[in-house]
Amino acid sequence: MCGVEPLTSLTPDQRAAVLALADAAADADGVAPLNEEARLQLDRDGALHWLALQDDVVVGYAQWQPGNATGQLVVHPDHRRTGHGTSLFAGLTADVAEPAVWAFGDLHGAQRFAASAGMVPGRGLHIMERTLEETAPRDTPEGITLRPFTDADAEAFLAVNAAAFADHPEQGHFSADDLAIRQGEPWWDPEGLILAEDAEGVVGFHWTKRHDDRTGEVYVLGVHPRGGGRGLGGVLLDAGLAHLAAGGNTRVILYVDAGNTPAVALYERSGFRIVHTDTLYRPAAEE
Ligand SMILES: CC(C)(COP(=O)(O)OP(=O)(O)OC[C@H]1O[C@@H](n2cnc3c(N)ncnc32)[C@H](O)[C@@H]1OP(=O)(O)O)[C@@H](O)C(=O)NCCC(=O)NCCS
């Protein structure tokens, strides 16, 4: 069973055990239980970790990300319904006042578990997908140029990101360190981070991510409020899709807040369809 005290870092063996556990759950459930940020947090300072052990083997894991005020929780498929999830959640609740937890794919088991833990559905995150067969680039609006990111653009890029996502719980806090970490990832490609510039400088961007030969991602698409209303979102979207298609991708996915109606509408017009929805469960409000 897990100790109630959280760990502030993991040993390499613990990290490997958590990744193996997450892979086993992904195979069984058809959806990964830990997202990119949680995987990155396994070997960085800042997150809290709880391990559930059975015969000294890691059979469950919970992580809390203070910066995002969200947690993630997974139990090995062969060790479910024996109280490990409850014990991990008790660990979270002991240290965190509002223990909101992501349920990726909002699986039936997660829904039942969340209900039994006294949690209710909160924010939703859609995963959308389309094929890349027909990508016709649009005309770039007057006074706008598109070009790839260079290291000299980091500050301007971060400023536009912060303005575009001022109300977004995670993306609005994306920092120079967060950018540097992505630049160290194998998929980093400055050509895949397309900037839109007007007379005042960078005004928008489409950051694409190539997962493998088949699948690409609209990783982040952002337009500064001063550039709104000129169709820049659609222009940047198409430029990024054309980049992914030129590199051989035939399928593209993206994550978007279910409540972000204008963005969901933009993606639907471009042919994206919702594949599934992640749900952030939060404690039910006290009556
Ligand atoms: C959700 C998850 C963490 C539950 O872990 P677990 O160790 O099986 O949970 P517990 O054994 O503590 O279950 C506690 C209660 O939740 C409910 N529950 C859990 N899984 C359930 C399922 N598949 N069907 C119905 N009820 C379920 C039951 O009421 C259960 O009590 P019971 O077994 O006495 O009936 C696990 O299924 C998992 O890893 N899922 C994939 C990752 C995920 O979705 N995480 C998000 C959680 S919000």
CSV table of C-alpha atoms and ligand atoms in Angstrom, one decimal:
chain,number,residue,atom,x,y,z
A,1,MET,CA,0.0,0.0,0.0
A,2,CYS,CA,1.2,3.5,-0.5
A,3,GLY,CA,2.6,5.7,2.3
A,4,VAL,CA,0.6,8.8,2.9
A,5,GLU,CA,3.7,11.0,2.7
A,6,PRO,CA,4.3,12.1,-0.9
A,7,LEU,CA,7.8,11.8,-2.6
A,8,THR,CA,9.3,15.0,-4.0
A,9,SER,CA,11.4,13.1,-6.5
A,10,LEU,CA,11.7,9.5,-7.9
A,11,THR,CA,14.7,7.3,-8.2
A,12,PRO,CA,15.5,6.0,-11.8
A,13,ASP,CA,14.1,2.6,-10.8
A,14,GLN,CA,10.9,4.1,-9.5
A,15,ARG,CA,10.6,6.2,-12.7
A,16,ALA,CA,11.0,3.1,-14.9
A,17,ALA,CA,8.4,1.3,-12.8
A,18,VAL,CA,5.9,4.1,-13.2
A,19,LEU,CA,6.5,4.3,-17.0
A,20,ALA,CA,6.0,0.5,-17.3
A,21,LEU,CA,2.8,0.8,-15.2
A,22,ALA,CA,1.5,3.6,-17.4
A,23,ASP,CA,2.3,1.6,-20.6
A,24,ALA,CA,0.4,-1.5,-19.2
A,25,ALA,CA,-2.6,0.7,-18.4
A,26,ALA,CA,-2.5,2.4,-21.8
A,27,ASP,CA,-2.5,-1.1,-23.5
A,28,ALA,CA,-5.4,-2.3,-21.4
A,29,ASP,CA,-7.5,0.9,-21.5
A,30,GLY,CA,-6.7,2.2,-25.0
A,31,VAL,CA,-5.8,5.6,-23.6
A,32,ALA,CA,-2.6,6.8,-21.8
A,33,PRO,CA,-3.2,7.5,-18.1
A,34,LEU,CA,-0.4,10.1,-17.8
A,35,ASN,CA,0.0,13.0,-20.2
A,36,GLU,CA,3.1,14.5,-21.7
A,37,GLU,CA,3.5,17.0,-18.8
A,38,ALA,CA,3.2,14.2,-16.2
A,39,ARG,CA,5.8,12.1,-18.0
A,40,LEU,CA,8.2,15.1,-18.1
A,41,GLN,CA,7.6,15.7,-14.4
A,42,LEU,CA,8.9,12.2,-13.5
A,43,ASP,CA,12.5,13.4,-13.6
A,44,ARG,CA,12.0,17.1,-12.7
A,45,ASP,CA,11.5,18.9,-9.4
A,46,GLY,CA,8.2,20.4,-8.6
A,47,ALA,CA,5.6,17.6,-8.6
A,48,LEU,CA,4.5,15.4,-5.7
A,49,HIS,CA,4.5,11.6,-6.2
A,50,TRP,CA,2.7,8.7,-4.5
A,51,LEU,CA,3.5,5.1,-5.2
A,52,ALA,CA,1.2,2.1,-4.3
A,53,LEU,CA,3.3,-1.0,-3.7
A,54,GLN,CA,2.3,-4.6,-3.5
A,55,ASP,CA,5.1,-7.1,-2.5
A,56,ASP,CA,7.5,-4.2,-3.2
A,57,VAL,CA,6.3,-3.9,-6.8
A,58,VAL,CA,4.8,-0.5,-8.0
A,59,VAL,CA,1.2,-1.2,-8.8
A,60,GLY,CA,-0.2,2.3,-8.6
A,61,TYR,CA,0.9,5.9,-9.0
A,62,ALA,CA,-0.4,9.4,-8.4
A,63,GLN,CA,1.1,12.7,-9.3
A,64,TRP,CA,0.2,16.2,-8.2
A,65,GLN,CA,1.3,19.2,-10.3
A,66,PRO,CA,1.1,22.3,-8.0
A,67,GLY,CA,1.6,24.7,-11.0
A,68,ASN,CA,-1.5,23.3,-12.8
A,69,ALA,CA,-3.3,22.4,-9.6
A,70,THR,CA,-4.2,19.0,-11.1
A,71,GLY,CA,-3.4,15.4,-10.4
A,72,GLN,CA,-3.1,12.2,-12.4
A,73,LEU,CA,-3.7,8.7,-11.0
A,74,VAL,CA,-3.3,5.2,-12.3
A,75,VAL,CA,-3.5,1.6,-11.0
A,76,HIS,CA,-2.1,-1.4,-12.9
A,77,PRO,CA,-4.9,-3.3,-14.7
A,78,ASP,CA,-4.1,-6.5,-12.9
A,79,HIS,CA,-4.4,-4.8,-9.5
A,80,ARG,CA,-7.6,-2.8,-9.7
A,81,ARG,CA,-10.6,-3.0,-7.4
A,82,THR,CA,-8.4,-3.8,-4.4
A,83,GLY,CA,-8.3,-0.3,-2.9
A,84,HIS,CA,-5.1,1.0,-4.4
A,85,GLY,CA,-6.8,3.9,-6.2
A,86,THR,CA,-8.6,4.8,-3.0
A,87,SER,CA,-5.4,4.7,-1.0
A,88,LEU,CA,-3.5,6.9,-3.6
A,89,PHE,CA,-6.4,9.4,-3.6
A,90,ALA,CA,-6.3,9.5,0.2
A,91,GLY,CA,-2.6,10.4,-0.1
A,92,LEU,CA,-3.5,13.2,-2.5
A,93,THR,CA,-6.3,14.5,-0.3
A,94,ALA,CA,-4.1,14.6,2.8
A,95,ASP,CA,-1.7,17.0,1.1
A,96,VAL,CA,-3.8,18.9,-1.4
A,97,ALA,CA,-6.9,21.0,-0.5
A,98,GLU,CA,-8.7,20.7,-3.9
A,99,PRO,CA,-7.4,17.4,-5.4
A,100,ALA,CA,-8.7,17.7,-9.0
A,101,VAL,CA,-7.7,14.6,-11.0
A,102,TRP,CA,-7.6,14.1,-14.8
A,103,ALA,CA,-9.4,11.0,-16.2
A,104,PHE,CA,-8.0,10.7,-19.8
A,105,GLY,CA,-10.7,9.2,-22.0
A,106,ASP,CA,-13.1,9.5,-19.1
A,107,LEU,CA,-13.3,5.7,-18.9
A,108,HIS,CA,-16.2,3.9,-17.2
A,109,GLY,CA,-13.9,2.7,-14.3
A,110,ALA,CA,-12.7,6.3,-13.8
A,111,GLN,CA,-16.3,7.6,-13.7
A,112,ARG,CA,-17.3,5.0,-11.1
A,113,PHE,CA,-14.1,5.6,-9.1
A,114,ALA,CA,-14.5,9.3,-9.1
A,115,ALA,CA,-18.1,9.0,-8.0
A,116,SER,CA,-17.1,6.7,-5.1
A,117,ALA,CA,-14.4,9.2,-4.1
A,118,GLY,CA,-17.0,12.0,-4.0
A,119,MET,CA,-15.8,13.8,-7.1
A,120,VAL,CA,-17.8,15.3,-9.9
A,121,PRO,CA,-16.9,16.1,-13.5
A,122,GLY,CA,-15.4,19.6,-14.1
A,123,ARG,CA,-13.5,20.9,-17.1
A,124,GLY,CA,-13.5,18.8,-20.3
A,125,LEU,CA,-10.7,18.5,-22.8
A,126,HIS,CA,-11.6,17.3,-26.4
A,127,ILE,CA,-9.2,15.2,-28.4
A,128,MET,CA,-9.9,16.0,-32.0
A,129,GLU,CA,-8.6,14.3,-35.2
A,130,ARG,CA,-8.6,14.6,-39.0
A,131,THR,CA,-6.8,13.2,-41.9
A,132,LEU,CA,-4.4,15.3,-43.9
A,133,GLU,CA,-5.2,14.4,-47.4
A,134,GLU,CA,-6.7,17.7,-48.5
A,135,THR,CA,-4.8,20.6,-47.2
A,136,ALA,CA,-5.1,23.8,-49.3
A,137,PRO,CA,-3.2,26.7,-47.9
A,138,ARG,CA,-5.2,29.9,-47.5
A,139,ASP,CA,-4.1,33.4,-48.6
A,140,THR,CA,-2.1,35.2,-45.9
A,141,PRO,CA,-3.8,38.4,-44.9
A,142,GLU,CA,-2.3,41.8,-46.0
A,143,GLY,CA,0.6,42.9,-43.8
A,144,ILE,CA,1.2,39.4,-42.3
A,145,THR,CA,4.2,37.2,-43.0
A,146,LEU,CA,4.7,33.6,-41.9
A,147,ARG,CA,8.1,32.2,-41.0
A,148,PRO,CA,9.8,29.6,-38.8
A,149,PHE,CA,10.8,30.2,-35.2
A,150,THR,CA,14.5,31.1,-34.5
A,151,ASP,CA,16.1,31.3,-31.0
A,152,ALA,CA,15.9,35.1,-31.2
A,153,ASP,CA,12.1,34.8,-31.2
A,154,ALA,CA,11.8,33.1,-27.8
A,155,GLU,CA,10.8,36.2,-25.8
A,156,ALA,CA,8.3,37.4,-28.3
A,157,PHE,CA,6.9,33.9,-28.7
A,158,LEU,CA,6.4,33.6,-24.9
A,159,ALA,CA,4.8,37.0,-24.7
A,160,VAL,CA,2.3,36.2,-27.5
A,161,ASN,CA,1.6,32.8,-25.9
A,162,ALA,CA,0.9,34.5,-22.5
A,163,ALA,CA,-1.4,37.0,-24.1
A,164,ALA,CA,-3.3,34.5,-26.2
A,165,PHE,CA,-3.8,32.1,-23.3
A,166,ALA,CA,-4.2,34.7,-20.5
A,167,ASP,CA,-7.2,32.8,-19.1
A,168,HIS,CA,-5.9,29.3,-19.7
A,169,PRO,CA,-5.0,27.3,-16.6
A,170,GLU,CA,-1.9,25.6,-18.0
A,171,GLN,CA,-0.8,27.1,-21.3
A,172,GLY,CA,-1.0,30.7,-19.9
A,173,HIS,CA,1.9,29.9,-17.5
A,174,PHE,CA,4.2,28.4,-20.2
A,175,SER,CA,7.7,29.7,-19.3
A,176,ALA,CA,11.1,30.0,-20.8
A,177,ASP,CA,12.1,26.8,-18.9
A,178,ASP,CA,9.1,25.0,-20.4
A,179,LEU,CA,10.2,26.1,-23.9
A,180,ALA,CA,13.8,25.0,-23.3
A,181,ILE,CA,12.7,21.6,-22.1
A,182,ARG,CA,10.6,21.1,-25.3
A,183,GLN,CA,13.6,22.3,-27.4
A,184,GLY,CA,15.6,19.4,-25.8
A,185,GLU,CA,13.0,16.8,-26.9
A,186,PRO,CA,13.7,14.6,-29.9
A,187,TRP,CA,10.6,15.9,-31.8
A,188,TRP,CA,11.6,19.6,-31.5
A,189,ASP,CA,11.8,21.2,-34.9
A,190,PRO,CA,12.0,25.0,-35.3
A,191,GLU,CA,10.5,24.7,-38.8
A,192,GLY,CA,7.4,23.2,-37.1
A,193,LEU,CA,6.9,26.3,-35.0
A,194,ILE,CA,5.4,28.8,-37.5
A,195,LEU,CA,5.3,32.4,-36.5
A,196,ALA,CA,2.9,35.1,-38.0
A,197,GLU,CA,4.4,38.6,-37.9
A,198,ASP,CA,2.9,42.0,-38.6
A,199,ALA,CA,4.4,45.5,-38.4
A,200,GLU,CA,4.6,45.3,-34.6
A,201,GLY,CA,6.3,41.9,-34.5
A,202,VAL,CA,5.1,38.3,-33.7
A,203,VAL,CA,1.3,38.2,-33.5
A,204,GLY,CA,0.5,34.5,-33.6
A,205,PHE,CA,2.0,31.1,-33.9
A,206,HIS,CA,1.2,27.5,-34.8
A,207,TRP,CA,3.5,25.0,-33.0
A,208,THR,CA,3.2,21.6,-34.6
A,209,LYS,CA,4.5,18.3,-33.1
A,210,ARG,CA,5.4,15.2,-35.2
A,211,HIS,CA,4.7,12.1,-33.1
A,212,ASP,CA,5.8,9.6,-35.7
A,213,ASP,CA,5.7,9.1,-39.5
A,214,ARG,CA,1.9,8.9,-39.5
A,215,THR,CA,0.7,11.3,-36.8
A,216,GLY,CA,1.2,14.9,-36.2
A,217,GLU,CA,-0.3,17.3,-33.7
A,218,VAL,CA,-1.6,20.9,-33.6
A,219,TYR,CA,0.5,21.3,-30.4
A,220,VAL,CA,-0.3,24.9,-29.6
A,221,LEU,CA,-2.1,27.5,-31.8
A,222,GLY,CA,-2.2,31.0,-30.5
A,223,VAL,CA,-3.1,34.5,-31.8
A,224,HIS,CA,-2.4,37.7,-29.7
A,225,PRO,CA,-5.7,39.5,-29.0
A,226,ARG,CA,-4.4,42.5,-31.1
A,227,GLY,CA,-4.4,40.1,-34.2
A,228,GLY,CA,-7.9,38.8,-33.6
A,229,GLY,CA,-10.6,39.0,-36.2
A,230,ARG,CA,-8.4,38.8,-39.3
A,231,GLY,CA,-8.7,35.1,-39.9
A,232,LEU,CA,-5.1,34.5,-38.6
A,233,GLY,CA,-6.1,31.4,-36.6
A,234,GLY,CA,-7.3,29.6,-39.8
A,235,VAL,CA,-4.2,30.8,-41.8
A,236,LEU,CA,-1.8,29.5,-39.1
A,237,LEU,CA,-3.7,26.3,-38.7
A,238,ASP,CA,-3.5,25.5,-42.4
A,239,ALA,CA,0.2,26.5,-42.6
A,240,GLY,CA,1.0,24.1,-39.8
A,241,LEU,CA,-1.1,21.3,-41.4
A,242,ALA,CA,0.7,21.8,-44.7
A,243,HIS,CA,4.0,21.6,-42.8
A,244,LEU,CA,3.0,18.3,-41.2
A,245,ALA,CA,1.6,16.9,-44.5
A,246,ALA,CA,4.8,17.9,-46.3
A,247,GLY,CA,6.7,15.8,-43.8
A,248,GLY,CA,4.6,12.8,-44.5
A,249,ASN,CA,2.0,12.9,-41.8
A,250,THR,CA,-1.4,11.6,-42.9
A,251,ARG,CA,-3.3,12.1,-39.6
A,252,VAL,CA,-3.4,15.0,-37.1
A,253,ILE,CA,-4.7,15.3,-33.6
A,254,LEU,CA,-5.1,18.1,-31.2
A,255,TYR,CA,-6.3,18.9,-27.6
A,256,VAL,CA,-8.7,21.7,-27.0
A,257,ASP,CA,-10.8,22.8,-24.0
A,258,ALA,CA,-14.3,21.7,-24.5
A,259,GLY,CA,-15.5,25.1,-23.3
A,260,ASN,CA,-13.4,27.0,-25.9
A,261,THR,CA,-16.3,27.2,-28.5
A,262,PRO,CA,-14.5,29.5,-31.0
A,263,ALA,CA,-11.5,27.1,-31.2
A,264,VAL,CA,-13.6,24.0,-31.4
A,265,ALA,CA,-15.6,25.6,-34.2
A,266,LEU,CA,-12.4,26.6,-36.1
A,267,TYR,CA,-11.2,23.0,-35.9
A,268,GLU,CA,-14.6,21.5,-36.9
A,269,ARG,CA,-14.6,23.8,-40.0
A,270,SER,CA,-11.2,22.5,-40.8
A,271,GLY,CA,-12.5,18.9,-40.7
A,272,PHE,CA,-11.5,17.8,-37.2
A,273,ARG,CA,-13.9,15.6,-35.3
A,274,ILE,CA,-14.0,14.9,-31.5
A,275,VAL,CA,-12.5,11.4,-30.8
A,276,HIS,CA,-12.9,11.5,-27.1
A,277,THR,CA,-13.0,13.9,-24.1
A,278,ASP,CA,-10.8,13.9,-21.1
A,279,THR,CA,-12.5,15.0,-17.9
A,280,LEU,CA,-11.1,16.8,-14.9
A,281,TYR,CA,-12.8,15.5,-11.8
A,282,ARG,CA,-13.0,17.7,-8.8
A,283,PRO,CA,-14.4,17.3,-5.3
A,284,ALA,CA,-18.1,17.9,-5.1
A,285,ALA,CA,-18.9,21.4,-3.6
A,286,GLU,CA,-19.9,21.2,0.1
A,287,GLU,CA,-23.7,21.8,0.4
B,1,LIG,C1,-9.7,4.7,-11.9
B,1,LIG,C2,-8.7,3.8,-11.2
B,1,LIG,C3,-7.5,4.7,-10.7
B,1,LIG,C4,-9.3,3.0,-10.0
B,1,LIG,O1,-8.3,2.3,-9.3
B,1,LIG,P1,-8.7,1.1,-8.4
B,1,LIG,O2,-7.5,0.7,-7.6
B,1,LIG,O3,-9.4,0.0,-9.1
B,1,LIG,O4,-9.8,1.8,-7.4
B,1,LIG,P2,-10.3,1.1,-6.0
B,1,LIG,O5,-10.1,-0.3,-5.9
B,1,LIG,O6,-9.8,2.0,-4.9
B,1,LIG,O7,-11.9,1.4,-6.2
B,1,LIG,C5,-12.7,2.2,-5.3
B,1,LIG,C6,-14.1,2.1,-5.7
B,1,LIG,O8,-14.3,2.8,-7.0
B,1,LIG,C7,-15.3,2.2,-7.8
B,1,LIG,N1,-14.7,1.6,-9.0
B,1,LIG,C8,-13.4,1.6,-9.3
B,1,LIG,N2,-13.3,1.1,-10.5
B,1,LIG,C9,-14.5,0.7,-10.9
B,1,LIG,C10,-15.0,0.0,-12.1
B,1,LIG,N3,-14.1,-0.4,-13.1
B,1,LIG,N4,-16.3,-0.2,-12.2
B,1,LIG,C11,-17.1,0.1,-11.2
B,1,LIG,N5,-16.7,0.8,-10.1
B,1,LIG,C12,-15.4,1.0,-10.0
B,1,LIG,C13,-15.9,1.1,-6.9
B,1,LIG,O9,-16.9,1.7,-6.1
B,1,LIG,C14,-14.7,0.8,-6.0
B,1,LIG,O10,-15.1,0.2,-4.8
B,1,LIG,P3,-15.3,-1.4,-4.7
B,1,LIG,O11,-14.2,-2.1,-5.5
B,1,LIG,O12,-15.3,-1.8,-3.3
B,1,LIG,O13,-16.7,-1.6,-5.4
B,1,LIG,C15,-8.2,2.7,-12.2
B,1,LIG,O14,-9.3,2.0,-12.8
B,1,LIG,C16,-7.3,3.2,-13.3
B,1,LIG,O15,-6.0,3.3,-13.2
B,1,LIG,N6,-7.9,3.7,-14.4
B,1,LIG,C17,-7.1,4.2,-15.6
B,1,LIG,C18,-6.6,5.6,-15.2
B,1,LIG,C19,-7.7,6.6,-14.9
B,1,LIG,O16,-8.7,6.7,-15.5
B,1,LIG,N7,-7.4,7.5,-13.9
B,1,LIG,C20,-8.4,8.6,-13.5
B,1,LIG,C21,-9.0,8.4,-12.2
B,1,LIG,S1,-10.2,9.7,-11.8
